[in-house]
PDB file of N, CA, C and O in Angstrom:
ATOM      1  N   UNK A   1     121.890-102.745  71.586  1.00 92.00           N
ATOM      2  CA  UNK A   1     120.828-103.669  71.875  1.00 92.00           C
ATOM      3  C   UNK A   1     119.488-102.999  71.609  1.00 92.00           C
ATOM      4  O   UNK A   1     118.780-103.588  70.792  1.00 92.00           O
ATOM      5  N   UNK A   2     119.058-102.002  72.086  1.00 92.00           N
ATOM      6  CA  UNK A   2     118.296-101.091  71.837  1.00 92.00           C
ATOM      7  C   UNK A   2     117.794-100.932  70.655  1.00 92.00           C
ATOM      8  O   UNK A   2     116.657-101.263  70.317  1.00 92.00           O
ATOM      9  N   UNK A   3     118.835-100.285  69.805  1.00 95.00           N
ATOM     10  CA  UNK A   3     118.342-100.233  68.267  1.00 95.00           C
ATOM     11  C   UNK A   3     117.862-101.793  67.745  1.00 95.00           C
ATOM     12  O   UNK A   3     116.694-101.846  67.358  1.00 95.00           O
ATOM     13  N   UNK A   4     118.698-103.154  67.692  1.00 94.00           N
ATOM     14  CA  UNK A   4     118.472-103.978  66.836  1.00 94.00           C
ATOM     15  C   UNK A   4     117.021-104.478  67.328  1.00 94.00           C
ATOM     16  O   UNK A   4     116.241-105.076  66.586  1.00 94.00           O
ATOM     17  N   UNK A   5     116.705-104.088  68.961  1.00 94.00           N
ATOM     18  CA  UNK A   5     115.077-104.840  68.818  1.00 94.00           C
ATOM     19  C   UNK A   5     114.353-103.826  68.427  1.00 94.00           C
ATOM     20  O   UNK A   5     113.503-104.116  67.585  1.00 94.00           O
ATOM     21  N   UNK A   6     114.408-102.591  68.798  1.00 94.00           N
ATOM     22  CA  UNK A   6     113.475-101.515  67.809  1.00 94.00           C
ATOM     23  C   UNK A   6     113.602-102.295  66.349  1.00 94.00           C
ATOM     24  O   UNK A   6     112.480-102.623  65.964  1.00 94.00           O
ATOM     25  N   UNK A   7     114.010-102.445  65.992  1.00 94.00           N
ATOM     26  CA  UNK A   7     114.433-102.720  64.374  1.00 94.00           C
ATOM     27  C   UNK A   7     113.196-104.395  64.604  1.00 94.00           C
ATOM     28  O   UNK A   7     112.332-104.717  63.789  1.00 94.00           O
ATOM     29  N   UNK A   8     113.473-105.039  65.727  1.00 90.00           N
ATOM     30  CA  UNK A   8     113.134-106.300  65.607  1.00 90.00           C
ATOM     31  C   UNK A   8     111.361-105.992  66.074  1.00 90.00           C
ATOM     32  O   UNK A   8     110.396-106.679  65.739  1.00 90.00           O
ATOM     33  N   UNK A   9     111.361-105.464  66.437  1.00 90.00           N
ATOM     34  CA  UNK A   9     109.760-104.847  66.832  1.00 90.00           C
ATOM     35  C   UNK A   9     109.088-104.436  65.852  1.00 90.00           C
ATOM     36  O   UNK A   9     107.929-104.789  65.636  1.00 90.00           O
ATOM     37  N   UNK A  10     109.897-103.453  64.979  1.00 94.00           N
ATOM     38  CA  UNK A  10     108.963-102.712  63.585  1.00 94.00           C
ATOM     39  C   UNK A  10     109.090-103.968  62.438  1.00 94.00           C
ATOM     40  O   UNK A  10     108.647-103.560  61.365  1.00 94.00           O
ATOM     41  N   UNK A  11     109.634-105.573  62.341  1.00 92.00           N
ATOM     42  CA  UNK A  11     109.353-106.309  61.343  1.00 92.00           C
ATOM     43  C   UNK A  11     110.838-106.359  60.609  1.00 92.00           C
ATOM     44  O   UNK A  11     111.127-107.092  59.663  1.00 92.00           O
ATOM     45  N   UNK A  12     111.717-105.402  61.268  1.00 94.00           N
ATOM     46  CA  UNK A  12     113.183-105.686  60.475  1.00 94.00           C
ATOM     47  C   UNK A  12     114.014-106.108  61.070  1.00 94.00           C
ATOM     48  O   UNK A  12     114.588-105.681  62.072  1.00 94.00           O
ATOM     49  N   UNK A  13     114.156-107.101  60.414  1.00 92.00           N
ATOM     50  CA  UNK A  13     115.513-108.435  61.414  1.00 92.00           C
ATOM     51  C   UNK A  13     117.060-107.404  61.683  1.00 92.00           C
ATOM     52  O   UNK A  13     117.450-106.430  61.039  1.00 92.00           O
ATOM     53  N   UNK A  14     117.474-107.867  62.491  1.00 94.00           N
ATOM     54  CA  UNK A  14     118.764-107.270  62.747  1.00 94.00           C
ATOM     55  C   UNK A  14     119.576-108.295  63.397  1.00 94.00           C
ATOM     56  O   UNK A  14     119.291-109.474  63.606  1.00 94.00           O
ATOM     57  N   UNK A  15     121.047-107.392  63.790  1.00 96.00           N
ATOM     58  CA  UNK A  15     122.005-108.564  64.313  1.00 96.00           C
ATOM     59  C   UNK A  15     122.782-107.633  65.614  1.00 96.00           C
ATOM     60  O   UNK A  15     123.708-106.851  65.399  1.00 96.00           O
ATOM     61  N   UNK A  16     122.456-107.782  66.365  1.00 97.00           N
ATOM     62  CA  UNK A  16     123.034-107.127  67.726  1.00 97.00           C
ATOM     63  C   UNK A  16     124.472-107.933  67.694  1.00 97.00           C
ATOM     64  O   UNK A  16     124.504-109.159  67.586  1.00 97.00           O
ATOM     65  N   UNK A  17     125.991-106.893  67.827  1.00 97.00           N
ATOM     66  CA  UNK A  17     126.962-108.129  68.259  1.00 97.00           C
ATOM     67  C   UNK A  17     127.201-107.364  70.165  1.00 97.00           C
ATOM     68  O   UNK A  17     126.949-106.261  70.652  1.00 97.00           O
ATOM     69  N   UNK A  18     127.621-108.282  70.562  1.00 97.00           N
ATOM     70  CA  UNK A  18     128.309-108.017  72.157  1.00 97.00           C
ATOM     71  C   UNK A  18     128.949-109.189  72.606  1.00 97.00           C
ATOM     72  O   UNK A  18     128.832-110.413  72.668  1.00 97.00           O
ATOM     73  N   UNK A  19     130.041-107.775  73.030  1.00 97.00           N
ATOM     74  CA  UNK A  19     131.441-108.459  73.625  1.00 97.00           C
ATOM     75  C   UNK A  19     130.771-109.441  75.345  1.00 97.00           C
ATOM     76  O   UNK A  19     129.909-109.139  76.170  1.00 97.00           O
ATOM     77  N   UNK A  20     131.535-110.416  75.236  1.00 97.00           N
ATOM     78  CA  UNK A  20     131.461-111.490  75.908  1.00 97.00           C
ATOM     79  C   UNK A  20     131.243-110.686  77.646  1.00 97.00           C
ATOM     80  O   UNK A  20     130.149-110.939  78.150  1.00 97.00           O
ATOM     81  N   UNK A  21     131.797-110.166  78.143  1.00 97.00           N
ATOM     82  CA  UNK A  21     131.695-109.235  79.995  1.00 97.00           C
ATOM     83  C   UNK A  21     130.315-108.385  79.430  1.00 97.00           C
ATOM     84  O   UNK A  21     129.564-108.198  80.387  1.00 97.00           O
ATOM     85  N   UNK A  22     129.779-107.834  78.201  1.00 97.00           N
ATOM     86  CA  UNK A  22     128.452-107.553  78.809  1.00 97.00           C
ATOM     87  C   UNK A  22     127.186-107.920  77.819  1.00 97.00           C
ATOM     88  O   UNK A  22     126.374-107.247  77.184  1.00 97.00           O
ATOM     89  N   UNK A  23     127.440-109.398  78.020  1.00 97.00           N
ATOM     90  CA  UNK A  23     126.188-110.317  78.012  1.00 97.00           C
ATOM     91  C   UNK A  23     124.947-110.375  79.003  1.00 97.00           C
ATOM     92  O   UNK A  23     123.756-110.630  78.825  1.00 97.00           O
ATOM     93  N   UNK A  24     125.500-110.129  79.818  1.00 97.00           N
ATOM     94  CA  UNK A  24     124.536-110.382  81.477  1.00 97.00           C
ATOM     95  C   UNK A  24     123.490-108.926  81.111  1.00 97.00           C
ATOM     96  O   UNK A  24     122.265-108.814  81.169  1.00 97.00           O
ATOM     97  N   UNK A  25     124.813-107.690  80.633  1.00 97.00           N
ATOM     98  CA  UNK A  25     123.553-106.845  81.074  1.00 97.00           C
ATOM     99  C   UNK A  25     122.723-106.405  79.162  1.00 97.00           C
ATOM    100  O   UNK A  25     121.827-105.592  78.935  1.00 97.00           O
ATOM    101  N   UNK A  26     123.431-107.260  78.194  1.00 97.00           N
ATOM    102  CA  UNK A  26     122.642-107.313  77.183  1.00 97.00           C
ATOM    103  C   UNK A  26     120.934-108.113  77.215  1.00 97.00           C
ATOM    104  O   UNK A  26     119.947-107.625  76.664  1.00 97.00           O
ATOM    105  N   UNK A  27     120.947-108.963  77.727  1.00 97.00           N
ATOM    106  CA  UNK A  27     120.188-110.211  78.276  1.00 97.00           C
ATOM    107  C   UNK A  27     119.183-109.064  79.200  1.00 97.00           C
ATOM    108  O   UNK A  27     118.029-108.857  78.826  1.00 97.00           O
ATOM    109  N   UNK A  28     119.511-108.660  79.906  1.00 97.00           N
ATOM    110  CA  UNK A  28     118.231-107.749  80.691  1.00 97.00           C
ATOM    111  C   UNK A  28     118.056-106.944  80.143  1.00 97.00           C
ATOM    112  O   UNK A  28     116.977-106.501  80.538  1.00 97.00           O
ATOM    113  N   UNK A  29     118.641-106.012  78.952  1.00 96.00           N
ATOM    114  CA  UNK A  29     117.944-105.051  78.454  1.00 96.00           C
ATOM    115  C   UNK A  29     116.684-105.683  77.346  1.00 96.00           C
ATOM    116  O   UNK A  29     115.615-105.103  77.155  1.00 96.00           O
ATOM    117  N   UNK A  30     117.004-106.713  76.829  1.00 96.00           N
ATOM    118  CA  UNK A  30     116.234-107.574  76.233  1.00 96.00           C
ATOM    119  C   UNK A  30     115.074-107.859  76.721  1.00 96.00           C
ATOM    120  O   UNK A  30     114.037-107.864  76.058  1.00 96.00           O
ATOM    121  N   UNK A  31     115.183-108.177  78.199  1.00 96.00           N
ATOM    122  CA  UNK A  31     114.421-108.725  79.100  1.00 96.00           C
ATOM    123  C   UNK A  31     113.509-107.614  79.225  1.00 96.00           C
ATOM    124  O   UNK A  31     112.308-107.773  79.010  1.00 96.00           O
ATOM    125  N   UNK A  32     113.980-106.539  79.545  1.00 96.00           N
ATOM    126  CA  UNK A  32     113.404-105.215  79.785  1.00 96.00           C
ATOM    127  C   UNK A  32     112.543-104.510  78.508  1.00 96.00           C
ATOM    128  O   UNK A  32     111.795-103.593  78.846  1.00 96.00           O
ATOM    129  N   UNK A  33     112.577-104.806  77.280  1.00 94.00           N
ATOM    130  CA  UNK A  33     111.991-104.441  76.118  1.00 94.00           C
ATOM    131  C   UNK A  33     111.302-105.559  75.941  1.00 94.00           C
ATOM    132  O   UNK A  33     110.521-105.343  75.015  1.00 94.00           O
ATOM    133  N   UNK A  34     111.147-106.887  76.430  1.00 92.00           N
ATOM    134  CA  UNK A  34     109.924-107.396  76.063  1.00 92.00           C
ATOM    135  C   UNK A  34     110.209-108.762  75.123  1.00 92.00           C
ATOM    136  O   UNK A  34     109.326-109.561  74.811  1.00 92.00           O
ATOM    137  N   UNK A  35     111.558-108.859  74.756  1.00 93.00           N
ATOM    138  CA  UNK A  35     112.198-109.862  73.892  1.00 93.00           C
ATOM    139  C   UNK A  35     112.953-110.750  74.946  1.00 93.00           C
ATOM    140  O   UNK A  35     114.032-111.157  74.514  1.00 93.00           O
ATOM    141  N   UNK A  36     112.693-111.088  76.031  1.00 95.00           N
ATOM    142  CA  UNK A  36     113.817-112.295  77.117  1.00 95.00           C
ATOM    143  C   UNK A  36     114.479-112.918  75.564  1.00 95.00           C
ATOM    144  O   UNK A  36     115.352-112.151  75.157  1.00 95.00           O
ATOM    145  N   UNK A  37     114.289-113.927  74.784  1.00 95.00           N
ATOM    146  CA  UNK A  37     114.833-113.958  73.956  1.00 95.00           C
ATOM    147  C   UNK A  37     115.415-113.950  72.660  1.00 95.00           C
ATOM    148  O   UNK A  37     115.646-114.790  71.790  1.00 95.00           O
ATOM    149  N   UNK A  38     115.612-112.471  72.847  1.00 95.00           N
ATOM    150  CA  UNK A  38     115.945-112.015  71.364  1.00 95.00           C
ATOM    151  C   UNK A  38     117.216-112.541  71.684  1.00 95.00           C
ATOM    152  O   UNK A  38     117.766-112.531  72.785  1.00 95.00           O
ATOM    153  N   UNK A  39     117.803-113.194  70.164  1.00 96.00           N
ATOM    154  CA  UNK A  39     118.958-113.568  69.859  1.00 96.00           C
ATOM    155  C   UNK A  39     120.522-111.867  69.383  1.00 96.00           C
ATOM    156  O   UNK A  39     120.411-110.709  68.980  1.00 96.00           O
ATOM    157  N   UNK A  40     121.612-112.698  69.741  1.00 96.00           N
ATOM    158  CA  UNK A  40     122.737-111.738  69.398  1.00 96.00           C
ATOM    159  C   UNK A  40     124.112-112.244  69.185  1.00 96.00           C
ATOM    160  O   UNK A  40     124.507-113.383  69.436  1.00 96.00           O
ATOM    161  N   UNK A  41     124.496-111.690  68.907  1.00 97.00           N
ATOM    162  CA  UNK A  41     125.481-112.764  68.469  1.00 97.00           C
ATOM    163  C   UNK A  41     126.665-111.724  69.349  1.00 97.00           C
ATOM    164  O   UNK A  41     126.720-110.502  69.479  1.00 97.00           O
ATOM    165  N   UNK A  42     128.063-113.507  70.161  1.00 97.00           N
ATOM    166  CA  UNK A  42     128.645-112.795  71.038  1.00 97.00           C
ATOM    167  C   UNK A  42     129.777-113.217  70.751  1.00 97.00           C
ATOM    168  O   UNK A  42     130.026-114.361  70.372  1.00 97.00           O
ATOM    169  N   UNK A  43     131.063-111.753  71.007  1.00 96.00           N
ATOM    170  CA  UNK A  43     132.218-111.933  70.571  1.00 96.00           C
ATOM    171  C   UNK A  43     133.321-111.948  71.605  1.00 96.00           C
ATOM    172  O   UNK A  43     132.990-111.351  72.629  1.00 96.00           O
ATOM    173  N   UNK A  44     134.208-112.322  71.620  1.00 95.00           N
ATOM    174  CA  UNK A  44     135.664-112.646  72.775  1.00 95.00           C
ATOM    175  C   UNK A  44     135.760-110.717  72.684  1.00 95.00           C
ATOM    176  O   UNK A  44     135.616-109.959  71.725  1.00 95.00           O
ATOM    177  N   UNK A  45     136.064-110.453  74.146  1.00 95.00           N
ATOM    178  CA  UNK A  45     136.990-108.764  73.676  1.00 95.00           C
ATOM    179  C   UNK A  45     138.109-108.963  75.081  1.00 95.00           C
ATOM    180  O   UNK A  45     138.104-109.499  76.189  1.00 95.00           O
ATOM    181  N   UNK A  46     138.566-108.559  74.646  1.00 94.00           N
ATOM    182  CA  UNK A  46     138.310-106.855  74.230  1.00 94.00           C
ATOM    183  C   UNK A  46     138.228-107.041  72.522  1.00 94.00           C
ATOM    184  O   UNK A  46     138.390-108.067  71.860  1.00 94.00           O
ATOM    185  N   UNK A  47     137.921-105.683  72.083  1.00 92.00           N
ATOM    186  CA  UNK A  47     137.747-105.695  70.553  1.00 92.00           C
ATOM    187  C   UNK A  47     138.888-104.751  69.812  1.00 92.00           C
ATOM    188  O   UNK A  47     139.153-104.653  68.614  1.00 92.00           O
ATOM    189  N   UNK A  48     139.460-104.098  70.957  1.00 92.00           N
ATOM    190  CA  UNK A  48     140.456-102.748  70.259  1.00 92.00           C
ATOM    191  C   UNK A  48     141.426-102.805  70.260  1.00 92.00           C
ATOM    192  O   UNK A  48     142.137-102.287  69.399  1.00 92.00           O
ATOM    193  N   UNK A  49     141.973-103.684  71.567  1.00 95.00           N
ATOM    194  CA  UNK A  49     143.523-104.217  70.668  1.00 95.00           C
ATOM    195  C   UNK A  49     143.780-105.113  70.057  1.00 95.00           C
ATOM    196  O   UNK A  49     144.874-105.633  70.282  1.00 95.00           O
ATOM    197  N   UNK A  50     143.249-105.469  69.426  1.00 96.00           N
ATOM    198  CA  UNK A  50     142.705-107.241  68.534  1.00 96.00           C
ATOM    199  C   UNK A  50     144.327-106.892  67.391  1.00 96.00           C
ATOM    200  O   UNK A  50     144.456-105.712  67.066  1.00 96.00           O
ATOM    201  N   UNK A  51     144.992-107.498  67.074  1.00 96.00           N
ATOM    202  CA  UNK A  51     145.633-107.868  65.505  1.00 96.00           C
ATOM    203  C   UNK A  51     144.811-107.786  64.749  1.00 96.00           C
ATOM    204  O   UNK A  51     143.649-107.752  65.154  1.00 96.00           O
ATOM    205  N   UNK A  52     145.090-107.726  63.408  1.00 97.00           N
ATOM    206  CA  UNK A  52     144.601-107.452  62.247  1.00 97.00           C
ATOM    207  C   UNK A  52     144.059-109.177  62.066  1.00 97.00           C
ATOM    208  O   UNK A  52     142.880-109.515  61.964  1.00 97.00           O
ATOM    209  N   UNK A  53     145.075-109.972  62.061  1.00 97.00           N
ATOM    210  CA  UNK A  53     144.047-111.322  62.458  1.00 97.00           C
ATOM    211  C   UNK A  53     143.349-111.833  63.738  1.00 97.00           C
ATOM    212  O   UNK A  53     142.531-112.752  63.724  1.00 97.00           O
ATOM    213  N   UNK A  54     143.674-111.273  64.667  1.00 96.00           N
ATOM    214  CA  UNK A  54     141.967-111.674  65.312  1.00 96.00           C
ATOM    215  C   UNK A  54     141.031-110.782  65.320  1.00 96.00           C
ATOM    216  O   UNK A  54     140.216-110.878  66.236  1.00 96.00           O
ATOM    217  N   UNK A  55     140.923-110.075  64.692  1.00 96.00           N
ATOM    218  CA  UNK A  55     139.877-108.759  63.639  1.00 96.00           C
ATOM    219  C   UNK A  55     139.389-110.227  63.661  1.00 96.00           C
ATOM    220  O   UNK A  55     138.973-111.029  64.497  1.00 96.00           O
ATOM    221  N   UNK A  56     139.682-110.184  62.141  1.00 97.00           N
ATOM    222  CA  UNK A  56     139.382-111.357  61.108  1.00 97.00           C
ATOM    223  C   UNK A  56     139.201-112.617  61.775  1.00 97.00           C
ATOM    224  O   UNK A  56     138.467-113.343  61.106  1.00 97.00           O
ATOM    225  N   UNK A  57     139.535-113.070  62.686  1.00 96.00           N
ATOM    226  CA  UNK A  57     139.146-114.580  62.956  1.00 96.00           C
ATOM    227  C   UNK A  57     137.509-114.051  63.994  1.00 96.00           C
ATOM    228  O   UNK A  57     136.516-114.749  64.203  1.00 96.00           O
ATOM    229  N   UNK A  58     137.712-112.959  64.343  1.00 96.00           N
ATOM    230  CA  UNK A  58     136.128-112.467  65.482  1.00 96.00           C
ATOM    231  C   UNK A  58     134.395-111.918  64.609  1.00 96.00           C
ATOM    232  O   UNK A  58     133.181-111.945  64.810  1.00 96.00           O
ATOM    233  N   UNK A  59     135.544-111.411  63.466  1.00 96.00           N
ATOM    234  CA  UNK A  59     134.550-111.014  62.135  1.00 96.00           C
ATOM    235  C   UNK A  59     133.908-112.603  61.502  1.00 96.00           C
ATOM    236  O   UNK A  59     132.719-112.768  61.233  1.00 96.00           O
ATOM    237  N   UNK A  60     134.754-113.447  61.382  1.00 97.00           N
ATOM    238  CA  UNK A  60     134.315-114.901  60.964  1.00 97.00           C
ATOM    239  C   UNK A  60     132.847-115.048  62.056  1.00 97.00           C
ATOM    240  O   UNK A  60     131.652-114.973  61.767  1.00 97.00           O
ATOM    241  N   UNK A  61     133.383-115.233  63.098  1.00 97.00           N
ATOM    242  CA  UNK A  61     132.686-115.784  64.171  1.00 97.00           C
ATOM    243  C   UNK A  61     131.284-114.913  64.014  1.00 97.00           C
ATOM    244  O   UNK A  61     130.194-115.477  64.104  1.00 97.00           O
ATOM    245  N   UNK A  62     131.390-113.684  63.804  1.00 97.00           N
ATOM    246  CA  UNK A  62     130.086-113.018  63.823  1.00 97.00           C
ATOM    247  C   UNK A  62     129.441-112.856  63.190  1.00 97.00           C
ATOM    248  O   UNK A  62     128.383-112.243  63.334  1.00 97.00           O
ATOM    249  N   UNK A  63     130.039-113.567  61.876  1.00 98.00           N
ATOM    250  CA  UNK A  63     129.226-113.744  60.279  1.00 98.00           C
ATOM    251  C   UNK A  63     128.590-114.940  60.618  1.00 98.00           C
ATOM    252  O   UNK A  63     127.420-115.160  60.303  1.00 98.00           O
ATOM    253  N   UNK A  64     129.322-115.769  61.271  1.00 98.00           N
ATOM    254  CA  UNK A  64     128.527-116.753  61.336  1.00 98.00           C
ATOM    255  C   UNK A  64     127.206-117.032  62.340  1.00 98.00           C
ATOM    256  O   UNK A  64     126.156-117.651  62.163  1.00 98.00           O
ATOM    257  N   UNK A  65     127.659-116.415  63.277  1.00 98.00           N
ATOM    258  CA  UNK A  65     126.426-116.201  64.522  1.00 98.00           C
ATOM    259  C   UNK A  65     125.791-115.210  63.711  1.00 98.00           C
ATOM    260  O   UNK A  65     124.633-115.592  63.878  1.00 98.00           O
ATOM    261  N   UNK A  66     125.700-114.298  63.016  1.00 98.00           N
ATOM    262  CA  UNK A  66     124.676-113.673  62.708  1.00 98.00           C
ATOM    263  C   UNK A  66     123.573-114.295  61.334  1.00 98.00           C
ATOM    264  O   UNK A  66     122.348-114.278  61.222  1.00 98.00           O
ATOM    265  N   UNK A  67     124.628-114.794  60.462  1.00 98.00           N
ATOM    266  CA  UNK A  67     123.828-115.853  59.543  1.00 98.00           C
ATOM    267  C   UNK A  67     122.570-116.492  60.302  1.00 98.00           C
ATOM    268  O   UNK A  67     121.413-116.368  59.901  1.00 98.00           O
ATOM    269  N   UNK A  68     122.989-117.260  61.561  1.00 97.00           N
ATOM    270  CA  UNK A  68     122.361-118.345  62.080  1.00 97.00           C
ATOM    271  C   UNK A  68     121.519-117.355  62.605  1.00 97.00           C
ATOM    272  O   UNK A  68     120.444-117.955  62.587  1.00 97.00           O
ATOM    273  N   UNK A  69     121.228-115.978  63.168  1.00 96.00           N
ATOM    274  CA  UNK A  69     120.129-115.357  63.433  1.00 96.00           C
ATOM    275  C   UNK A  69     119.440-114.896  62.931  1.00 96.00           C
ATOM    276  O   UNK A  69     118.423-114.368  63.382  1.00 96.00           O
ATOM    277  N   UNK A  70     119.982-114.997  61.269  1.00 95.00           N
ATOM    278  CA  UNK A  70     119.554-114.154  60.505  1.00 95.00           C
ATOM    279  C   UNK A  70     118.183-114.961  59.905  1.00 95.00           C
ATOM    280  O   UNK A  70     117.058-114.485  59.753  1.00 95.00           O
ATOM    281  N   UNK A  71     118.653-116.344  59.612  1.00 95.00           N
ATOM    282  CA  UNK A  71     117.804-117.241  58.604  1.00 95.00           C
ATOM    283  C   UNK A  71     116.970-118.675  59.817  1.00 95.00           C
ATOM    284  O   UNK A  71     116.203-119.623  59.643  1.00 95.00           O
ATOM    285  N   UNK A  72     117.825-117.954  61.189  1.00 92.00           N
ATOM    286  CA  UNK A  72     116.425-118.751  61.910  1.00 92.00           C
ATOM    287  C   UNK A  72     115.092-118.270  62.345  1.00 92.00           C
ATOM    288  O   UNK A  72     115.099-117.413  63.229  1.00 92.00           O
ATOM    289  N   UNK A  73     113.633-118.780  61.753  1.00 85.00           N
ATOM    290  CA  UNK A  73     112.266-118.210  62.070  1.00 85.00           C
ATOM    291  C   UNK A  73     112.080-117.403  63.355  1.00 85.00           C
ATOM    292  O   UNK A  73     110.977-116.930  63.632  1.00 85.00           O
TER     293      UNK A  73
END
């Protein structure tokens, strides 16, 4: 979280992903740097014992949430 608003502070868009249990404390670090809402895009986890297809069906999901953060003003 950290890095992508540094990144979002100096003028370079980024894409924060986070797993779904730590949203709450993604959201206050946000809060805490000055962005309440900087956007991120959020994924089901756990992430490490995933199948090789729900890799791939969570990678979809975050291409797509990140598109939509990417190309909204």
């Amino acid at each position: 979280m950290h890095d992508g608003i540094t990144f979002e502070q100096t003028g370079k868009r980024a894409v924060v992903l986070c797993t779904a249990p730590f949203e709450v404390t993604a959201r206050n670090i946000a809060r805490m740097m000055g962005l309440p809402d900087y956007p991120f895009a959020i994924l089901d986890h756990p992430l490490g014992s995933c199948t090789p297809a729900e890799v791939k069906a969570r990678a979809t999901a975050a291409c797509e949430q990140a598109i939509e953060i990417l190309t909204t003003p």
